[in-house]
PDB file of C-alpha atoms in Angstrom:
ATOM      1  CA  MET A  21      42.157  72.865 130.893  1.00 44.00           C
ATOM      2  CA  GLN A  22      41.335  76.503 131.415  1.00 46.00           C
ATOM      3  CA  GLY A  23      44.104  78.762 132.643  1.00 46.00           C
ATOM      4  CA  THR A  24      46.822  76.632 131.059  1.00 47.00           C
ATOM      5  CA  VAL A  25      49.389  78.726 129.190  1.00 44.00           C
ATOM      6  CA  ARG A  26      51.119  77.020 126.298  1.00 48.00           C
ATOM      7  CA  LYS A  27      54.757  77.930 125.795  1.00 46.00           C
ATOM      8  CA  ARG A  28      55.834  78.719 122.277  1.00 50.00           C
ATOM      9  CA  GLN A  29      58.436  76.247 121.069  1.00 53.00           C
ATOM     10  CA  PHE A  30      61.281  77.168 118.727  1.00 48.00           C
ATOM     11  CA  SER A  31      63.453  74.793 116.765  1.00 54.00           C
ATOM     12  CA  PRO A  32      67.240  75.006 117.290  1.00 52.00           C
ATOM     13  CA  GLY A  33      67.623  76.730 113.914  1.00 52.00           C
ATOM     14  CA  MET A  34      65.030  79.371 114.764  1.00 51.00           C
ATOM     15  CA  GLN A  35      66.659  79.960 118.148  1.00 51.00           C
ATOM     16  CA  ALA A  36      70.069  80.492 116.519  1.00 49.00           C
ATOM     17  CA  SER A  37      68.571  82.918 114.005  1.00 48.00           C
ATOM     18  CA  LEU A  38      66.880  84.923 116.747  1.00 46.00           C
ATOM     19  CA  PHE A  39      70.116  85.044 118.755  1.00 44.00           C
ATOM     20  CA  GLN A  40      72.139  86.275 115.773  1.00 46.00           C
ATOM     21  CA  SER A  41      69.665  89.006 114.871  1.00 45.00           C
ATOM     22  CA  ARG A  42      69.528  90.278 118.455  1.00 45.00           C
ATOM     23  CA  PHE A  43      73.273  90.017 119.122  1.00 41.00           C
ATOM     24  CA  PHE A  44      74.694  91.454 115.926  1.00 43.00           C
ATOM     25  CA  PHE A  45      71.995  93.982 115.084  1.00 43.00           C
ATOM     26  CA  PRO A  46      70.237  94.978 118.307  1.00 44.00           C
ATOM     27  CA  HIS A  47      68.904  98.174 116.718  1.00 44.00           C
ATOM     28  CA  ARG A  48      67.584  96.714 113.487  1.00 43.00           C
ATOM     29  CA  HIS A  49      64.381  98.076 112.027  1.00 41.00           C
ATOM     30  CA  GLY A  50      62.482  95.566 109.976  1.00 39.00           C
ATOM     31  CA  ALA A  51      59.373  95.741 107.861  1.00 37.00           C
ATOM     32  CA  ALA A  52      57.252  95.504 110.974  1.00 36.00           C
ATOM     33  CA  ASP A  53      58.504  98.927 112.002  1.00 40.00           C
ATOM     34  CA  GLY A  54      56.898 100.592 109.025  1.00 39.00           C
ATOM     35  CA  ASP A  55      53.935 101.798 111.069  1.00 37.00           C
ATOM     36  CA  ALA A  56      56.093 103.037 113.947  1.00 39.00           C
ATOM     37  CA  PRO A  57      56.423 106.798 114.366  1.00 43.00           C
ATOM     38  CA  VAL A  58      59.530 108.379 112.865  1.00 49.00           C
ATOM     39  CA  LYS A  59      62.039 109.163 115.602  1.00 54.00           C
ATOM     40  CA  LYS A  60      64.137 112.308 115.685  1.00 59.00           C
ATOM     41  CA  SER A  61      67.717 111.541 114.649  1.00 68.00           C
ATOM     42  CA  HIS A  62      70.692 112.510 116.780  1.00 86.00           C
ATOM     43  CA  PHE A  63      74.203 113.404 115.701  1.00 91.00           C
ATOM     44  CA  HIS A  64      76.643 110.604 116.567  1.00 94.00           C
ATOM     45  CA  LEU A  65      79.223 112.895 118.154  1.00 94.00           C
ATOM     46  CA  ASP A  66      81.053 110.071 119.906  1.00 94.00           C
ATOM     47  CA  LEU A  67      81.586 107.966 116.777  1.00 95.00           C
ATOM     48  CA  TRP A  68      82.520 110.850 114.483  1.00 96.00           C
ATOM     49  CA  PHE A  69      84.924 112.193 117.116  1.00 96.00           C
ATOM     50  CA  TYR A  70      86.548 108.751 117.519  1.00 96.00           C
ATOM     51  CA  PHE A  71      86.828 108.415 113.726  1.00 95.00           C
ATOM     52  CA  THR A  72      88.489 111.824 113.402  1.00 95.00           C
ATOM     53  CA  VAL A  73      90.979 111.312 116.238  1.00 95.00           C
ATOM     54  CA  GLN A  74      92.026 107.794 115.313  1.00 94.00           C
ATOM     55  CA  ASN A  75      92.295 108.689 111.596  1.00 94.00           C
ATOM     56  CA  TRP A  76      94.645 111.568 112.317  1.00 94.00           C
ATOM     57  CA  VAL A  77      96.679 109.794 115.003  1.00 93.00           C
ATOM     58  CA  LEU A  78      96.825 106.201 113.759  1.00 92.00           C
ATOM     59  CA  ASP A  79      96.786 106.760 109.981  1.00 90.00           C
ATOM     60  CA  PHE A  80      98.275 110.169 109.204  1.00 89.00           C
ATOM     61  CA  GLY A  81     100.389 110.020 112.356  1.00 88.00           C
ATOM     62  CA  ARG A  82     102.118 106.780 111.368  1.00 86.00           C
ATOM     63  CA  PRO A  83     104.771 108.191 109.014  1.00 82.00           C
ATOM     64  CA  VAL A  84     105.060 111.397 111.045  1.00 85.00           C
ATOM     65  CA  ALA A  85     105.931 109.418 114.190  1.00 85.00           C
ATOM     66  CA  MET A  86     108.505 107.397 112.246  1.00 80.00           C
ATOM     67  CA  ILE A  87     110.206 110.587 111.049  1.00 79.00           C
ATOM     68  CA  ILE A  88     110.200 112.318 114.437  1.00 84.00           C
ATOM     69  CA  LEU A  89     111.239 109.489 116.769  1.00 82.00           C
ATOM     70  CA  PRO A  90     114.925 108.468 116.842  1.00 77.00           C
ATOM     71  CA  LEU A  91     115.844 105.543 114.619  1.00 72.00           C
ATOM     72  CA  GLU A  92     117.761 103.927 117.505  1.00 77.00           C
ATOM     73  CA  TRP A  93     114.489 103.258 119.315  1.00 84.00           C
ATOM     74  CA  PHE A  94     113.120 101.160 116.459  1.00 82.00           C
ATOM     75  CA  PRO A  95     115.849  99.321 114.481  1.00 80.00           C
ATOM     76  CA  LEU A  96     115.226  98.716 110.802  1.00 77.00           C
ATOM     77  CA  ASN A  97     114.827  94.960 111.335  1.00 78.00           C
ATOM     78  CA  LYS A  98     112.107  95.417 113.993  1.00 83.00           C
ATOM     79  CA  PRO A  99     108.545  96.826 113.897  1.00 85.00           C
ATOM     80  CA  SER A 100     108.511 100.605 114.067  1.00 85.00           C
ATOM     81  CA  VAL A 101     106.176 102.888 116.014  1.00 88.00           C
ATOM     82  CA  GLY A 102     104.252 103.378 112.767  1.00 86.00           C
ATOM     83  CA  ASP A 103     103.654  99.637 112.557  1.00 88.00           C
ATOM     84  CA  TYR A 104     102.125  99.607 116.029  1.00 92.00           C
ATOM     85  CA  PHE A 105      99.938 102.556 115.045  1.00 92.00           C
ATOM     86  CA  HIS A 106      98.839 100.594 111.965  1.00 91.00           C
ATOM     87  CA  MET A 107      98.029  97.508 114.034  1.00 93.00           C
ATOM     88  CA  ALA A 108      95.847  99.584 116.342  1.00 94.00           C
ATOM     89  CA  TYR A 109      94.142 101.163 113.323  1.00 94.00           C
ATOM     90  CA  ASN A 110      93.373  97.723 111.865  1.00 93.00           C
ATOM     91  CA  VAL A 111      91.542  96.762 115.065  1.00 94.00           C
ATOM     92  CA  ILE A 112      89.815 100.022 116.022  1.00 95.00           C
ATOM     93  CA  THR A 113      88.514 101.101 112.609  1.00 95.00           C
ATOM     94  CA  PRO A 114      86.515  97.915 111.826  1.00 95.00           C
ATOM     95  CA  PHE A 115      84.965  98.157 115.285  1.00 95.00           C
ATOM     96  CA  LEU A 116      83.928 101.784 114.686  1.00 95.00           C
ATOM     97  CA  LEU A 117      82.515 100.879 111.269  1.00 95.00           C
ATOM     98  CA  LEU A 118      80.416  98.113 112.805  1.00 94.00           C
ATOM     99  CA  LYS A 119      79.133 100.490 115.493  1.00 94.00           C
ATOM    100  CA  LEU A 120      78.259 103.032 112.789  1.00 93.00           C
ATOM    101  CA  ILE A 121      76.300 100.437 110.809  1.00 92.00           C
ATOM    102  CA  GLU A 122      74.585  99.340 114.012  1.00 91.00           C
ATOM    103  CA  ARG A 123      73.247 102.870 114.502  1.00 89.00           C
ATOM    104  CA  SER A 124      71.885 103.140 110.985  1.00 87.00           C
ATOM    105  CA  PRO A 125      68.104 103.723 111.046  1.00 82.00           C
ATOM    106  CA  LYS A 126      67.873 101.575 107.926  1.00 84.00           C
ATOM    107  CA  THR A 127      68.259  97.802 107.778  1.00 82.00           C
ATOM    108  CA  LEU A 128      71.426  97.180 105.764  1.00 83.00           C
ATOM    109  CA  PRO A 129      72.388  93.912 104.024  1.00 86.00           C
ATOM    110  CA  ARG A 130      74.209  91.908 106.674  1.00 88.00           C
ATOM    111  CA  ALA A 131      76.247  89.784 104.237  1.00 91.00           C
ATOM    112  CA  ALA A 132      77.524  92.883 102.421  1.00 90.00           C
ATOM    113  CA  VAL A 133      78.585  94.475 105.700  1.00 91.00           C
ATOM    114  CA  TYR A 134      80.451  91.339 106.841  1.00 92.00           C
ATOM    115  CA  ILE A 135      82.245  90.945 103.494  1.00 94.00           C
ATOM    116  CA  CYS A 136      83.242  94.620 103.551  1.00 94.00           C
ATOM    117  CA  ILE A 137      84.672  94.384 107.063  1.00 95.00           C
ATOM    118  CA  ILE A 138      86.589  91.169 106.292  1.00 95.00           C
ATOM    119  CA  THR A 139      88.016  92.596 103.061  1.00 95.00           C
ATOM    120  CA  PHE A 140      88.900  95.856 104.809  1.00 95.00           C
ATOM    121  CA  VAL A 141      90.922  94.031 107.478  1.00 94.00           C
ATOM    122  CA  MET A 142      92.710  91.940 104.836  1.00 94.00           C
ATOM    123  CA  GLY A 143      93.583  94.989 102.727  1.00 92.00           C
ATOM    124  CA  ALA A 144      94.747  97.063 105.683  1.00 91.00           C
ATOM    125  CA  SER A 145      96.904  94.148 106.874  1.00 91.00           C
ATOM    126  CA  ILE A 146      98.504  93.741 103.453  1.00 90.00           C
ATOM    127  CA  HIS A 147      99.199  97.460 103.445  1.00 88.00           C
ATOM    128  CA  LEU A 148     100.725  97.208 106.921  1.00 88.00           C
ATOM    129  CA  VAL A 149     103.484  94.905 105.678  1.00 85.00           C
ATOM    130  CA  GLY A 150     104.168  96.789 102.443  1.00 83.00           C
ATOM    131  CA  ASP A 151     104.096 100.192 104.121  1.00 80.00           C
ATOM    132  CA  SER A 152     106.425  99.015 106.888  1.00 82.00           C
ATOM    133  CA  VAL A 153     109.126  97.962 104.412  1.00 82.00           C
ATOM    134  CA  ASN A 154     108.503 101.035 102.255  1.00 78.00           C
ATOM    135  CA  HIS A 155     109.158 103.450 105.109  1.00 76.00           C
ATOM    136  CA  ARG A 156     112.376 101.661 105.984  1.00 78.00           C
ATOM    137  CA  LEU A 157     113.468 102.175 102.410  1.00 79.00           C
ATOM    138  CA  ILE A 158     112.736 105.895 102.818  1.00 74.00           C
ATOM    139  CA  LEU A 159     115.069 106.005 105.822  1.00 71.00           C
ATOM    140  CA  SER A 160     117.714 104.387 103.618  1.00 72.00           C
ATOM    141  CA  GLY A 161     117.395 106.976 100.850  1.00 75.00           C
ATOM    142  CA  TYR A 162     114.376 105.801  98.831  1.00 78.00           C
ATOM    143  CA  GLN A 163     112.711 108.734  97.024  1.00 76.00           C
ATOM    144  CA  LEU A 164     108.920 108.613  96.845  1.00 72.00           C
ATOM    145  CA  HIS A 165     108.674 110.975  93.877  1.00 73.00           C
ATOM    146  CA  LEU A 166     110.510 108.451  91.690  1.00 77.00           C
ATOM    147  CA  SER A 167     109.327 105.082  90.424  1.00 79.00           C
ATOM    148  CA  VAL A 168     110.795 101.882  91.848  1.00 82.00           C
ATOM    149  CA  ARG A 169     113.273 101.331  89.001  1.00 83.00           C
ATOM    150  CA  GLU A 170     114.342 104.996  88.922  1.00 81.00           C
ATOM    151  CA  ASN A 171     115.355 105.095  92.589  1.00 81.00           C
ATOM    152  CA  PRO A 172     119.154 105.249  93.053  1.00 80.00           C
ATOM    153  CA  ILE A 173     119.193 102.696  95.881  1.00 78.00           C
ATOM    154  CA  ILE A 174     117.192 100.249  93.748  1.00 82.00           C
ATOM    155  CA  LYS A 175     119.097 100.704  90.469  1.00 78.00           C
ATOM    156  CA  ASN A 176     122.294  99.192  91.847  1.00 76.00           C
ATOM    157  CA  LEU A 177     120.725  96.029  93.262  1.00 78.00           C
ATOM    158  CA  LYS A 178     122.353  92.759  92.216  1.00 78.00           C
ATOM    159  CA  PRO A 179     121.024  90.507  90.844  1.00 81.00           C
ATOM    160  CA  GLU A 180     118.618  92.699  88.884  1.00 77.00           C
ATOM    161  CA  ALA A 181     115.793  90.239  89.575  1.00 79.00           C
ATOM    162  CA  LEU A 182     115.594  91.778  93.063  1.00 81.00           C
ATOM    163  CA  ILE A 183     114.111  94.879  91.458  1.00 83.00           C
ATOM    164  CA  ASP A 184     111.136  92.781  90.374  1.00 83.00           C
ATOM    165  CA  SER A 185     110.637  91.773  93.996  1.00 82.00           C
ATOM    166  CA  PHE A 186     110.534  95.415  95.089  1.00 82.00           C
ATOM    167  CA  GLU A 187     108.050  96.174  92.315  1.00 84.00           C
ATOM    168  CA  LEU A 188     105.905  93.315  93.624  1.00 86.00           C
ATOM    169  CA  LEU A 189     106.135  94.795  97.105  1.00 84.00           C
ATOM    170  CA  TYR A 190     105.061  98.172  95.681  1.00 83.00           C
ATOM    171  CA  TYR A 191     102.099  96.489  93.956  1.00 87.00           C
ATOM    172  CA  TYR A 192     100.920  94.864  97.193  1.00 87.00           C
ATOM    173  CA  ASP A 193     101.376  98.115  99.101  1.00 83.00           C
ATOM    174  CA  GLU A 194      99.986 100.726  96.709  1.00 80.00           C
ATOM    175  CA  ASN A 195      97.605  98.754  94.458  1.00 84.00           C
ATOM    176  CA  LEU A 196      96.193  95.569  95.945  1.00 88.00           C
ATOM    177  CA  GLY A 197      96.411  96.691  99.570  1.00 86.00           C
ATOM    178  CA  HIS A 198      94.833 100.086  98.874  1.00 88.00           C
ATOM    179  CA  SER A 199      92.026  98.577  96.783  1.00 90.00           C
ATOM    180  CA  MET A 200      91.082  95.975  99.397  1.00 92.00           C
ATOM    181  CA  TRP A 201      91.334  98.633 102.109  1.00 92.00           C
ATOM    182  CA  TYR A 202      89.523 101.612 100.600  1.00 94.00           C
ATOM    183  CA  ILE A 203      86.792 100.027  98.454  1.00 95.00           C
ATOM    184  CA  PRO A 204      84.983  98.382 101.421  1.00 95.00           C
ATOM    185  CA  PHE A 205      85.734 101.455 103.563  1.00 95.00           C
ATOM    186  CA  TYR A 206      83.880 103.771 101.175  1.00 95.00           C
ATOM    187  CA  LEU A 207      81.192 101.182 100.482  1.00 95.00           C
ATOM    188  CA  ILE A 208      80.309 100.971 104.173  1.00 94.00           C
ATOM    189  CA  PHE A 209      80.087 104.757 104.411  1.00 95.00           C
ATOM    190  CA  PHE A 210      77.855 104.796 101.335  1.00 95.00           C
ATOM    191  CA  LEU A 211      75.589 102.057 102.703  1.00 94.00           C
ATOM    192  CA  TYR A 212      75.271 103.995 105.948  1.00 95.00           C
ATOM    193  CA  PHE A 213      74.617 107.215 104.016  1.00 95.00           C
ATOM    194  CA  THR A 214      71.624 105.655 102.219  1.00 94.00           C
ATOM    195  CA  GLY A 215      69.862 105.398 105.580  1.00 92.00           C
ATOM    196  CA  CYS A 216      70.531 109.007 106.656  1.00 93.00           C
ATOM    197  CA  PHE A 217      67.252 110.434 105.347  1.00 92.00           C
ATOM    198  CA  THR A 218      64.246 111.670 107.287  1.00 89.00           C
ATOM    199  CA  PRO A 219      60.919 113.436 106.587  1.00 88.00           C
ATOM    200  CA  ILE A 220      61.493 115.669 109.615  1.00 78.00           C
ATOM    201  CA  LYS A 221      62.728 119.026 108.292  1.00 78.00           C
ATOM    202  CA  GLU A 222      64.138 120.026 111.695  1.00 72.00           C
ATOM    203  CA  ASP A 223      66.682 117.191 111.433  1.00 69.00           C
ATOM    204  CA  ASN A 224      68.190 118.792 108.325  1.00 79.00           C
ATOM    205  CA  LYS A 225      70.780 120.781 110.261  1.00 87.00           C
ATOM    206  CA  MET A 226      74.007 120.043 112.098  1.00 91.00           C
ATOM    207  CA  PRO A 227      74.850 120.904 115.707  1.00 92.00           C
ATOM    208  CA  LEU A 228      77.865 123.045 116.607  1.00 94.00           C
ATOM    209  CA  SER A 229      79.918 119.936 117.444  1.00 94.00           C
ATOM    210  CA  ALA A 230      79.449 118.667 113.889  1.00 94.00           C
ATOM    211  CA  TRP A 231      80.663 121.957 112.397  1.00 96.00           C
ATOM    212  CA  LEU A 232      83.761 121.826 114.605  1.00 96.00           C
ATOM    213  CA  LEU A 233      84.621 118.320 113.361  1.00 96.00           C
ATOM    214  CA  LEU A 234      83.871 119.133 109.727  1.00 96.00           C
ATOM    215  CA  GLY A 235      87.222 120.762 108.909  1.00 95.00           C
ATOM    216  CA  PRO A 236      89.479 118.011 110.348  1.00 96.00           C
ATOM    217  CA  SER A 237      87.261 115.348 108.779  1.00 96.00           C
ATOM    218  CA  GLY A 238      87.296 116.855 105.287  1.00 96.00           C
ATOM    219  CA  LEU A 239      91.047 117.503 105.485  1.00 96.00           C
ATOM    220  CA  TYR A 240      91.736 113.899 106.470  1.00 96.00           C
ATOM    221  CA  TYR A 241      89.712 112.534 103.559  1.00 96.00           C
ATOM    222  CA  TRP A 242      91.747 114.800 101.270  1.00 96.00           C
ATOM    223  CA  TYR A 243      94.874 113.110 102.607  1.00 95.00           C
ATOM    224  CA  LEU A 244      93.259 109.681 102.238  1.00 93.00           C
ATOM    225  CA  VAL A 245      92.279 110.260  98.599  1.00 95.00           C
ATOM    226  CA  THR A 246      95.542 111.836  97.497  1.00 94.00           C
ATOM    227  CA  GLU A 247      97.958 109.581  99.384  1.00 89.00           C
ATOM    228  CA  GLY A 248      95.920 106.459  98.662  1.00 88.00           C
ATOM    229  CA  GLN A 249      95.559 107.396  94.972  1.00 90.00           C
ATOM    230  CA  ILE A 250      91.847 106.557  95.062  1.00 92.00           C
ATOM    231  CA  PHE A 251      90.381 109.649  93.409  1.00 94.00           C
ATOM    232  CA  ILE A 252      88.237 107.622  91.008  1.00 93.00           C
ATOM    233  CA  LEU A 253      86.776 105.563  93.870  1.00 95.00           C
ATOM    234  CA  TYR A 254      86.142 108.720  95.885  1.00 96.00           C
ATOM    235  CA  ILE A 255      84.514 110.699  93.074  1.00 96.00           C
ATOM    236  CA  PHE A 256      82.220 107.806  92.102  1.00 96.00           C
ATOM    237  CA  THR A 257      81.172 107.477  95.751  1.00 96.00           C
ATOM    238  CA  PHE A 258      80.523 111.215  95.995  1.00 97.00           C
ATOM    239  CA  PHE A 259      78.500 111.257  92.762  1.00 96.00           C
ATOM    240  CA  ALA A 260      76.473 108.274  94.018  1.00 96.00           C
ATOM    241  CA  MET A 261      75.772 110.177  97.238  1.00 96.00           C
ATOM    242  CA  MET A 262      74.597 113.194  95.226  1.00 96.00           C
ATOM    243  CA  ALA A 263      72.317 110.969  93.146  1.00 96.00           C
ATOM    244  CA  ILE A 264      70.807 109.445  96.300  1.00 95.00           C
ATOM    245  CA  VAL A 265      70.172 112.923  97.727  1.00 95.00           C
ATOM    246  CA  MET A 266      68.334 114.073  94.583  1.00 95.00           C
ATOM    247  CA  HIS A 267      66.327 110.846  94.405  1.00 94.00           C
ATOM    248  CA  GLN A 268      65.225 111.038  98.039  1.00 93.00           C
ATOM    249  CA  LYS A 269      64.411 114.739  97.698  1.00 91.00           C
ATOM    250  CA  ARG A 270      61.682 113.850  95.212  1.00 92.00           C
ATOM    251  CA  LYS A 271      60.134 111.690  97.938  1.00 91.00           C
ATOM    252  CA  GLY A 272      60.130 114.569 100.387  1.00 90.00           C
ATOM    253  CA  LEU A 273      63.063 113.217 102.415  1.00 92.00           C
ATOM    254  CA  VAL A 274      66.057 115.241 103.588  1.00 92.00           C
ATOM    255  CA  LEU A 275      69.455 114.355 105.031  1.00 94.00           C
ATOM    256  CA  ASP A 276      69.723 114.150 108.799  1.00 92.00           C
ATOM    257  CA  SER A 277      72.653 115.624 110.728  1.00 93.00           C
ATOM    258  CA  ASN A 278      74.854 112.540 110.232  1.00 95.00           C
ATOM    259  CA  GLY A 279      74.197 112.441 106.485  1.00 94.00           C
ATOM    260  CA  LEU A 280      74.935 116.153 106.207  1.00 95.00           C
ATOM    261  CA  PHE A 281      78.203 115.672 108.084  1.00 96.00           C
ATOM    262  CA  LEU A 282      79.348 112.979 105.648  1.00 96.00           C
ATOM    263  CA  PHE A 283      78.189 114.918 102.587  1.00 97.00           C
ATOM    264  CA  TYR A 284      79.824 118.180 103.660  1.00 97.00           C
ATOM    265  CA  SER A 285      83.045 116.361 104.616  1.00 97.00           C
ATOM    266  CA  PHE A 286      83.286 114.852 101.135  1.00 97.00           C
ATOM    267  CA  SER A 287      82.465 118.252  99.587  1.00 97.00           C
ATOM    268  CA  ILE A 288      85.358 119.891 101.456  1.00 97.00           C
ATOM    269  CA  THR A 289      87.584 117.034 100.302  1.00 97.00           C
ATOM    270  CA  LEU A 290      86.716 117.720  96.660  1.00 96.00           C
ATOM    271  CA  ALA A 291      87.512 121.420  97.043  1.00 97.00           C
ATOM    272  CA  LEU A 292      90.869 120.657  98.689  1.00 97.00           C
ATOM    273  CA  ILE A 293      91.785 118.169  95.952  1.00 96.00           C
ATOM    274  CA  ALA A 294      91.025 120.781  93.292  1.00 96.00           C
ATOM    275  CA  VAL A 295      93.290 123.328  95.028  1.00 96.00           C
ATOM    276  CA  TRP A 296      96.039 120.697  95.464  1.00 96.00           C
ATOM    277  CA  VAL A 297      95.995 119.696  91.776  1.00 94.00           C
ATOM    278  CA  VAL A 298      95.948 123.289  90.498  1.00 94.00           C
ATOM    279  CA  TRP A 299      98.859 124.201  92.787  1.00 94.00           C
ATOM    280  CA  LEU A 300     101.066 121.349  91.508  1.00 93.00           C
ATOM    281  CA  TRP A 301      99.765 121.315  87.930  1.00 92.00           C
ATOM    282  CA  ASN A 302     103.059 122.471  86.372  1.00 90.00           C
ATOM    283  CA  ASP A 303     105.390 120.345  88.520  1.00 89.00           C
ATOM    284  CA  LYS A 304     107.348 118.465  85.850  1.00 88.00           C
ATOM    285  CA  ILE A 305     108.861 115.835  88.165  1.00 88.00           C
ATOM    286  CA  LEU A 306     105.563 114.888  89.791  1.00 89.00           C
ATOM    287  CA  ARG A 307     103.916 114.958  86.360  1.00 88.00           C
ATOM    288  CA  LYS A 308     106.368 112.287  85.254  1.00 86.00           C
ATOM    289  CA  LYS A 309     105.411 109.974  88.132  1.00 83.00           C
ATOM    290  CA  TYR A 310     101.662 110.646  87.811  1.00 86.00           C
ATOM    291  CA  PRO A 311     101.025 110.777  84.059  1.00 83.00           C
ATOM    292  CA  GLY A 312      97.621 110.842  82.410  1.00 77.00           C
ATOM    293  CA  VAL A 313      94.442 112.803  82.931  1.00 79.00           C
ATOM    294  CA  MET A 314      93.965 111.827  86.603  1.00 85.00           C
ATOM    295  CA  TYR A 315      96.872 113.847  87.969  1.00 91.00           C
ATOM    296  CA  VAL A 316      96.608 113.720  91.769  1.00 92.00           C
ATOM    297  CA  PRO A 317     100.088 113.756  93.404  1.00 91.00           C
ATOM    298  CA  GLU A 318     100.690 112.076  96.748  1.00 90.00           C
ATOM    299  CA  PRO A 319     101.499 114.371  99.703  1.00 90.00           C
ATOM    300  CA  TRP A 320     104.443 112.218 100.778  1.00 84.00           C
ATOM    301  CA  ALA A 321     105.852 112.325  97.245  1.00 86.00           C
ATOM    302  CA  PHE A 322     105.654 116.127  97.481  1.00 88.00           C
ATOM    303  CA  TYR A 323     107.425 115.916 100.858  1.00 85.00           C
ATOM    304  CA  SER A 324     110.166 113.703  99.419  1.00 81.00           C
ATOM    305  CA  LEU A 325     110.734 116.018  96.443  1.00 83.00           C
ATOM    306  CA  HIS A 326     110.340 119.530  97.813  1.00 83.00           C
ATOM    307  CA  ILE A 327     110.901 119.332 101.572  1.00 82.00           C
ATOM    308  CA  LYS A 328     113.215 116.434 102.359  1.00 71.00           C
ATOM    309  CA  SER A 329     115.439 117.084  99.336  1.00 60.00           C
ATOM    310  CA  THR A 330     115.774 120.750 100.366  1.00 60.00           C
ATOM    311  CA  GLN A 331     116.737 119.718 103.891  1.00 57.00           C
ATOM    312  CA  LEU A 332     119.400 117.351 102.575  1.00 51.00           C
ATOM    313  CA  VAL A 333     120.866 120.089 100.356  1.00 47.00           C
ATOM    314  CA  LYS A 334     121.048 122.492 103.313  1.00 54.00           C
ATOM    315  CA  GLU A 335     122.791 119.831 105.379  1.00 52.00           C
ATOM    316  CA  GLY A 336     125.252 119.197 102.532  1.00 52.00           C
ATOM    317  CA  ILE A 337     124.278 115.540 102.090  1.00 50.00           C
TER     318      ILE A 337
END
């Protein structure tokens, strides 16, 4: 019969697939978009601002808040203010990473993104527990510039098997936790970076807001690399970013404002790390804790050795 409109039928599986693609990636660009005109990119001021603020407050601010606030407010057998900061970080950061991936102009592998986010949350949660106990040890006299077995408060533990338990705690905190936290974190940034290229030359510049955020962002990543002891992961990521830039340049593509912001932030981080290492190059005590070619001391170990120890001497403790 003329005028009859046939409705297109979808199987339950097809309907579920369509729902997932629209719900999780509403701004996806597939192969069908290849003929669409290239849109001018915009700097994600909101996301980069949220990243910068929450990184400084919830990550760097954790140990600072624990040092400043009175111990009576947060007993040693209860969660500290730093723990609550860490819990908030573990919720907010994955959300921001997902929003960043959502805004990528390039279709990114969904499975890789999900695995990265899941692993990130697991690693950050492991670190939450280890870091919580570790900071309580600091309040009890633990010295970060010494190894676990060299610390005075650990040496006298009885039975000696307890020392092995504290070394296991250190492994979960500084090795396993950091690896599961930072590897997916940098991988997501790298995946996003691969989509930050455009043929529009006018997009190859940053707005004033990006320049204002550049210093705090680069300084935070310096803290992240040095305190997290992830220089190798960072430098490989940075070299991979440089290789992508050179490869895309041959195709006539340039970085947009968001890609430039990431690239410049990591460049500032590298310069700050170089200055940090040169400054502490001849520190014999830190050299003993960080032997080998990759000598990148932790800022809190420097604080424990050169600032806190000086304060204790002045106070006569």
